Each structure stands twice: as C-alpha cells, then as structure tokens.
PDB file of C-alpha atoms in Angstrom:
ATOM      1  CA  UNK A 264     -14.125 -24.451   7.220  1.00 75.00           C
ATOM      2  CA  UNK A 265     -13.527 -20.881   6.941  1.00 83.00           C
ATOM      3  CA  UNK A 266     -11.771 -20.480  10.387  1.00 85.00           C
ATOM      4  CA  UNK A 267      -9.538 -23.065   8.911  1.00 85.00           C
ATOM      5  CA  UNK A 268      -9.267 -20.825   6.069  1.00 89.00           C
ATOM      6  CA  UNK A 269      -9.071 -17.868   8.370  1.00 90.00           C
ATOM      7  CA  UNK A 270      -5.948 -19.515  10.368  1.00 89.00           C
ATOM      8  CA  UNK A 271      -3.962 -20.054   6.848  1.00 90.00           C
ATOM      9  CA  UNK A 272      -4.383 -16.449   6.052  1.00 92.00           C
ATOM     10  CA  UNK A 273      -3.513 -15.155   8.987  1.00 91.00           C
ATOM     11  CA  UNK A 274      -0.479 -17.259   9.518  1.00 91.00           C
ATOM     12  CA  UNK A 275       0.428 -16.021   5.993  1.00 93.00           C
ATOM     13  CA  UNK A 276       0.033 -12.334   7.349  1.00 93.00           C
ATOM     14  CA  UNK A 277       1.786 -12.120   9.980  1.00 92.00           C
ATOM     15  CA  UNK A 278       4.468 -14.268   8.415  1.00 92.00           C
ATOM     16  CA  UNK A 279       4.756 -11.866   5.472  1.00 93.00           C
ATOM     17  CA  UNK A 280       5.019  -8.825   7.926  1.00 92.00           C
ATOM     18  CA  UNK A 281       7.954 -10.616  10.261  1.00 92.00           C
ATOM     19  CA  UNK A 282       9.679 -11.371   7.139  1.00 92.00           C
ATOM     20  CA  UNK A 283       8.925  -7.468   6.043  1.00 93.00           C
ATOM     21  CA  UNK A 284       9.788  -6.150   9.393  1.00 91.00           C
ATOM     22  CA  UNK A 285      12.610  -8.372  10.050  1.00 90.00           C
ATOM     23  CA  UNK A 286      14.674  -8.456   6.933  1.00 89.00           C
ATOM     24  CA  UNK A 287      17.271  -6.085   8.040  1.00 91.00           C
ATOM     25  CA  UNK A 288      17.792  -8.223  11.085  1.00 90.00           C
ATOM     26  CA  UNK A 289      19.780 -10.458   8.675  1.00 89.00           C
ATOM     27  CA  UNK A 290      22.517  -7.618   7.542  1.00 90.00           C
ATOM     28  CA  UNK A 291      22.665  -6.393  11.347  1.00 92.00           C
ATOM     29  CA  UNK A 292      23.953  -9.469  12.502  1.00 91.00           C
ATOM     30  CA  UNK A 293      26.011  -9.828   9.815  1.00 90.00           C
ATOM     31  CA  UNK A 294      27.629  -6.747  10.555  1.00 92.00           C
ATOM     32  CA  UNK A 295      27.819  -7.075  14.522  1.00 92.00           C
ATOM     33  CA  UNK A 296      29.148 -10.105  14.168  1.00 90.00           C
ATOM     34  CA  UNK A 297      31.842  -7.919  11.496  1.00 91.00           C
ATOM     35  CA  UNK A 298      32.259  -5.461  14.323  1.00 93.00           C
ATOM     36  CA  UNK A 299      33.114  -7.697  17.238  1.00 92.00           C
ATOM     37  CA  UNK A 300      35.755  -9.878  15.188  1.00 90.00           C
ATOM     38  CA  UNK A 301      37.609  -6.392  13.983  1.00 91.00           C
ATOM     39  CA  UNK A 302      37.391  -5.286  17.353  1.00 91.00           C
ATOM     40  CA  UNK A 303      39.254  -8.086  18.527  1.00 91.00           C
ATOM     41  CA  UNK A 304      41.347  -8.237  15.816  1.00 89.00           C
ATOM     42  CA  UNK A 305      42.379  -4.583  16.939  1.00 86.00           C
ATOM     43  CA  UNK A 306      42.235  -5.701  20.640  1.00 85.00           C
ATOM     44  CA  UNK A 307      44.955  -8.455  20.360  1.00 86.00           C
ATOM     45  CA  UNK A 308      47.115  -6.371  17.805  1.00 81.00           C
ATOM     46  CA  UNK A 309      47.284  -3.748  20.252  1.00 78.00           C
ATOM     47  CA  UNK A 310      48.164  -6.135  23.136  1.00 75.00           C
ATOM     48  CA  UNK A 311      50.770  -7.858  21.110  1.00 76.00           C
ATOM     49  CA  UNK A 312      52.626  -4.913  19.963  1.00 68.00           C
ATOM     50  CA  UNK A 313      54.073  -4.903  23.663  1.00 60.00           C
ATOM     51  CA  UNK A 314      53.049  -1.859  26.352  1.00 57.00           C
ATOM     52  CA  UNK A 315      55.539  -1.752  28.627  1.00 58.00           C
ATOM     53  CA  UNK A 316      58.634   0.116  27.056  1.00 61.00           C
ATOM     54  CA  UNK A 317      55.949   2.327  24.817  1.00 62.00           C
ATOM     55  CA  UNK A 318      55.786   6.191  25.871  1.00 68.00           C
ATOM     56  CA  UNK A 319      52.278   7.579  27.096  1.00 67.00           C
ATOM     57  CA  UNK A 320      51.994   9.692  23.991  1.00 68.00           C
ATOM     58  CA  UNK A 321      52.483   6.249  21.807  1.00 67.00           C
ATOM     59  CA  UNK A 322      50.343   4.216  23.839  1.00 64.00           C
ATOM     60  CA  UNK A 323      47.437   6.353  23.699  1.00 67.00           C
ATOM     61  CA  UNK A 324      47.786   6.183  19.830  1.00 69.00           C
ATOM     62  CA  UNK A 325      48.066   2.548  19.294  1.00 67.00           C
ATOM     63  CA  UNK A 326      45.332   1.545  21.582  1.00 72.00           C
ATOM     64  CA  UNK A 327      42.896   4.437  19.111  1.00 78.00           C
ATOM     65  CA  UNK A 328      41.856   1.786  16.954  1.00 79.00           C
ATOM     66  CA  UNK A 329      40.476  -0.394  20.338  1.00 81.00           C
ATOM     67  CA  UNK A 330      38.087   2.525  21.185  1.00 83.00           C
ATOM     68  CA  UNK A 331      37.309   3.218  17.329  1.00 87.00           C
ATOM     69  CA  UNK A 332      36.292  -0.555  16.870  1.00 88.00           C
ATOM     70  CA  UNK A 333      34.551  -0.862  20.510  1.00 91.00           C
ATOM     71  CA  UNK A 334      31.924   2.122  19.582  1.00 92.00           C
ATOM     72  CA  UNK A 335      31.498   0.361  16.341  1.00 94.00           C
ATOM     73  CA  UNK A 336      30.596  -2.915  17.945  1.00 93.00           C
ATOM     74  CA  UNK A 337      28.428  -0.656  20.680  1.00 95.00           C
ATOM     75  CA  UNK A 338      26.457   0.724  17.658  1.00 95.00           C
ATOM     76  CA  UNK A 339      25.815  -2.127  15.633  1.00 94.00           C
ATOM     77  CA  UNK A 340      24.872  -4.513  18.995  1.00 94.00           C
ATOM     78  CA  UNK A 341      22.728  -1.327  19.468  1.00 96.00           C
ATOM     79  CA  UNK A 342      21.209  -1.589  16.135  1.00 95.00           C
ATOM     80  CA  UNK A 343      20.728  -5.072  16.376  1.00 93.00           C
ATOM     81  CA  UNK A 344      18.699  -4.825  19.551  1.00 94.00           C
ATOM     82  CA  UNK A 345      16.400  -2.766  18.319  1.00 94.00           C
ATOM     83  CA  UNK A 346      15.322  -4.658  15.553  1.00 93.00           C
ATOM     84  CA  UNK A 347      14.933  -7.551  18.299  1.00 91.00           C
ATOM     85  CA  UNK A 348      12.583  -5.058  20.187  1.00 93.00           C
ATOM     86  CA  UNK A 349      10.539  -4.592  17.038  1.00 92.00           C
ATOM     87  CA  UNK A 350      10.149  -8.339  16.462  1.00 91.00           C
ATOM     88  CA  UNK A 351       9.446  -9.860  19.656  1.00 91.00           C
ATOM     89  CA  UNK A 352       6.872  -6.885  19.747  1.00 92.00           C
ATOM     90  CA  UNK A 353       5.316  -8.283  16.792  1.00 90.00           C
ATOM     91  CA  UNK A 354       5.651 -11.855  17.755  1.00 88.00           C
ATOM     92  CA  UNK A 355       4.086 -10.991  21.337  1.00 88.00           C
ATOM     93  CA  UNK A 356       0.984  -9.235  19.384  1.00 88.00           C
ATOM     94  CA  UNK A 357       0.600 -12.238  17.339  1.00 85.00           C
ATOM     95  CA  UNK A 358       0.855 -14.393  20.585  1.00 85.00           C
ATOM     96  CA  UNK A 359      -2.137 -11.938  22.381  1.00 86.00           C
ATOM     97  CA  UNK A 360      -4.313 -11.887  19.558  1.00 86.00           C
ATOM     98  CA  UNK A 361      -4.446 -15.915  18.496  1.00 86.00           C
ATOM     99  CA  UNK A 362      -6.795 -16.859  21.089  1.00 85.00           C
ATOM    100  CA  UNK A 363      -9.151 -13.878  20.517  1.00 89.00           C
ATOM    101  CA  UNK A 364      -8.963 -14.432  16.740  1.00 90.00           C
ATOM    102  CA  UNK A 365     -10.977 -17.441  16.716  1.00 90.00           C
ATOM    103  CA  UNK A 366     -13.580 -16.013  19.460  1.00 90.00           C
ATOM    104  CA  UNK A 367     -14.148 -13.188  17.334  1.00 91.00           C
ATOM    105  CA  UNK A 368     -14.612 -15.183  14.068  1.00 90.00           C
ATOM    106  CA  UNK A 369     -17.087 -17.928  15.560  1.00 91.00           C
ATOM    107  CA  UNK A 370     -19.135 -15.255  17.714  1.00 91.00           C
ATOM    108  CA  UNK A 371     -21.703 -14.460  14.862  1.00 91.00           C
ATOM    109  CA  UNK A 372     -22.558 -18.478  14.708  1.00 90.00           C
ATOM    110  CA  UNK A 373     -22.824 -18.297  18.535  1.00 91.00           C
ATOM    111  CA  UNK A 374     -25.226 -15.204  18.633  1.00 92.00           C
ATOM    112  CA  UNK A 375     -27.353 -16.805  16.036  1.00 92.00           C
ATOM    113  CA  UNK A 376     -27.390 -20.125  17.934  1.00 92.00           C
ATOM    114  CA  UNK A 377     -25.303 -22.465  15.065  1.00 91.00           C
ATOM    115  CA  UNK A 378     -22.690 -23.048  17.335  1.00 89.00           C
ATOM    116  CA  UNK A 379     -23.108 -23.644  21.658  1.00 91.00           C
ATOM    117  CA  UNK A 380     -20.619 -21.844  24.009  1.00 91.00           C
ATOM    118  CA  UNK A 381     -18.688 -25.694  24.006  1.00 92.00           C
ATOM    119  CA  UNK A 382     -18.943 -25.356  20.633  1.00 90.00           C
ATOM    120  CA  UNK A 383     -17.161 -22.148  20.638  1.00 90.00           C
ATOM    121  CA  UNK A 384     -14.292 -23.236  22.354  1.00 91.00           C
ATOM    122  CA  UNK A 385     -13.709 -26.551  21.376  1.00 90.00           C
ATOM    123  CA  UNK A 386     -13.141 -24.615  17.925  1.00 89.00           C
ATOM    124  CA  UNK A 387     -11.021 -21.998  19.335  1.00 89.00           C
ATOM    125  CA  UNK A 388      -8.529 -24.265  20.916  1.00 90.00           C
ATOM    126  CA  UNK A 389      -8.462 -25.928  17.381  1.00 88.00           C
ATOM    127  CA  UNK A 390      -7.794 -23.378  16.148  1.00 88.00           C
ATOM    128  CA  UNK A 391      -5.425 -22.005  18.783  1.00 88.00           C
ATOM    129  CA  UNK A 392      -3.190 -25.252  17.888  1.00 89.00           C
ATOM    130  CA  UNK A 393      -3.402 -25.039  13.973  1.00 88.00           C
ATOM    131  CA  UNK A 394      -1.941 -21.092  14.366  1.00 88.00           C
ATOM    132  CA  UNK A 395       0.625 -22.663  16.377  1.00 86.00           C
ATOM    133  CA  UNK A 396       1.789 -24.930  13.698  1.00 89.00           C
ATOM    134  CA  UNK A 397       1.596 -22.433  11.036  1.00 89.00           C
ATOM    135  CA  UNK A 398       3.312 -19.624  13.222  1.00 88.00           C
ATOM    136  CA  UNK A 399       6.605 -21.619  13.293  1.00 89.00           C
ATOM    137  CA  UNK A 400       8.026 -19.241  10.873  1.00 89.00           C
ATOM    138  CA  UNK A 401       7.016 -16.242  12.970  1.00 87.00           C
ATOM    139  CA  UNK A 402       8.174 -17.925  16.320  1.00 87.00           C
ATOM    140  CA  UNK A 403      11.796 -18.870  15.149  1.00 89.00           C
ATOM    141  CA  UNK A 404      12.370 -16.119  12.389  1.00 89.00           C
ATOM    142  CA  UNK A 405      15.059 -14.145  15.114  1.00 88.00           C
ATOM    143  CA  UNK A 406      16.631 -17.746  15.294  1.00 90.00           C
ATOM    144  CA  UNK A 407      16.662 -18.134  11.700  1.00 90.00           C
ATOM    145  CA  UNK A 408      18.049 -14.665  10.816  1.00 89.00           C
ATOM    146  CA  UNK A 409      20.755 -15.039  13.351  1.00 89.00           C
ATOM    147  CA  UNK A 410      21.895 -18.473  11.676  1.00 91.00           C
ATOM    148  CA  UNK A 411      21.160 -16.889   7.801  1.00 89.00           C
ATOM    149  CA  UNK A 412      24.336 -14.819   8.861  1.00 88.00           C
ATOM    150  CA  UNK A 413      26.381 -16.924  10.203  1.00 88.00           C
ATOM    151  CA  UNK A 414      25.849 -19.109   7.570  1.00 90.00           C
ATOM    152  CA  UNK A 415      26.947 -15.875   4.941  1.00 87.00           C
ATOM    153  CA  UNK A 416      29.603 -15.617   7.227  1.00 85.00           C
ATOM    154  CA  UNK A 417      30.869 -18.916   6.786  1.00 88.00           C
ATOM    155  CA  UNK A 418      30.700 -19.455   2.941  1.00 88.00           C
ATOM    156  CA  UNK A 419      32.079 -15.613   2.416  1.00 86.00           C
ATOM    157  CA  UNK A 420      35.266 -16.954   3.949  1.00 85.00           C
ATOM    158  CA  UNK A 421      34.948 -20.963   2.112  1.00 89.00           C
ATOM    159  CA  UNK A 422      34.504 -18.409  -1.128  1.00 89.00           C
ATOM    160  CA  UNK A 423      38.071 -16.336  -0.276  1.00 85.00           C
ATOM    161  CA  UNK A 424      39.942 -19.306   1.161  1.00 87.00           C
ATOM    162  CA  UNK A 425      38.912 -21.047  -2.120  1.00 88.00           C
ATOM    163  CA  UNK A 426      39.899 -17.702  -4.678  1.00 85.00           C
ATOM    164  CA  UNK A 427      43.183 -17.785  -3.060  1.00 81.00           C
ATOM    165  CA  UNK A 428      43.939 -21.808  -3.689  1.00 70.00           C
TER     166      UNK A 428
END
C-alpha cells in the first residue's frame, strides 16, 4: 500500500513542478504565434505595395518592418525553445527515475526478506504502469500548453469580432 501511496505523491510532484516550470510556456506561444502572424502581416504588405517602380532608397525602407518583425519572431521561437528544453529535461528525468523509484522503495522489504527478488519486480512493473497513468499530465503538458494558446488565441478574436457587432 504505501508504494501505491508513494506513486500518487510522486505523480503529484512532478506534476506540480511541470506545471511550475512550464507555466510561461503558455504566454510564449501565445506570443510566437503573435510574432509570426505580424510578421506576415508585414511580409505581404510589403509585397503588395509593388517593388518594381520603387527607388533603392524607398525599398530598403518599406521592407524595415520585414526584418523588424522577422528578429521578433527569431526571439520569441527562441524563447519558446528553451522553455521546451527545460521541460522535456524534466519529463526525461521523470522518465529515468520511474523504474528506479519503486526499486528503491521496496529494497528495505527485500533486505529483510518480506518481499523475494520476483516479488520485487512484479511490484515495480506495477508500479511502473500506475506512474504511467498518473504522469499523463506531465507527458502531454507541452501539448496542452501549445493548444491553451491557441485556444486564447481563438476566443481573443470571437471576443473582438463580437465587440464590434
């Protein structure tokens, strides 16, 4: 009983800390995704104002915005990726240290002959596949974050189409 006990509070751990560690994932995306539709925005403005009876001097200067909203796009995808890095870092621990977990925690019962080495592992593979259950949070939070903005996206603009009806 307490390794089942042991698997629910460790699922709860390292669920709390991915939430912890990847809350800003959710604003990041938000604002990539910000980034990439201003720079196309700027992109297709700049190709439709025509370029082939536009001086040099001109072109350059219409065409600023382009490289102003590409280096904002660079940074954010930039930021974004490093807040990946740090998650799948922290999902890949979690993934190393759930079969070692339950060796660890049923090795005193082994040493003091409660448990046989069968024993051991039947109850490690248990509880290998009751960590996997409860880790679905950790194992799809990059998902999830990546939808939670889209999904802002999407009912910021429902909210302004609907103010301007």
């Amino acid at each position: 009983a307490y390794l089942a006990i042991a698997a629910v509070a460790y699922a709860s751990v390292v669920s709390t800390t991915m939430y912890l560690v990847g809350q800003p994932l959710v604003r990041s995306v938000a604002e990539k995704n910000e980034a990439e539709s201003q720079f196309l925005f700027e992109l297709t403005r700049a190709a439709e104002g025509g370029v082939h009876d536009v001086p040099p001097d001109k072109l350059q200067r219409s065409f600023r915005p382009v490289g102003v909203g590409f280096h904002k796009t660079v940074r954010r995808w930039r930021r974004v990726i490093r807040q990946h890095c740090r998650l799948t870092w922290l999902t890949n621990s979690n993934s190393y240290f759930t079969p070692i977990l339950p060796l660890l925690l049923a090795a005193p019962k082994y040493i003091h002959g409660e448990l046989t080495l069968g024993a051991v592992i039947q109850v490690a593979a248990a509880f290998t596949i009751v960590l996997g259950v409860l880790n679905w949070f950790t194992d799809n939070y990059i998902r999830l974050a990546e939808w939670s903005a889209s999904a802002r996206r999407v009912d910021e603009l429902r909210g302004r189409l609907q103010h301007r009806s």
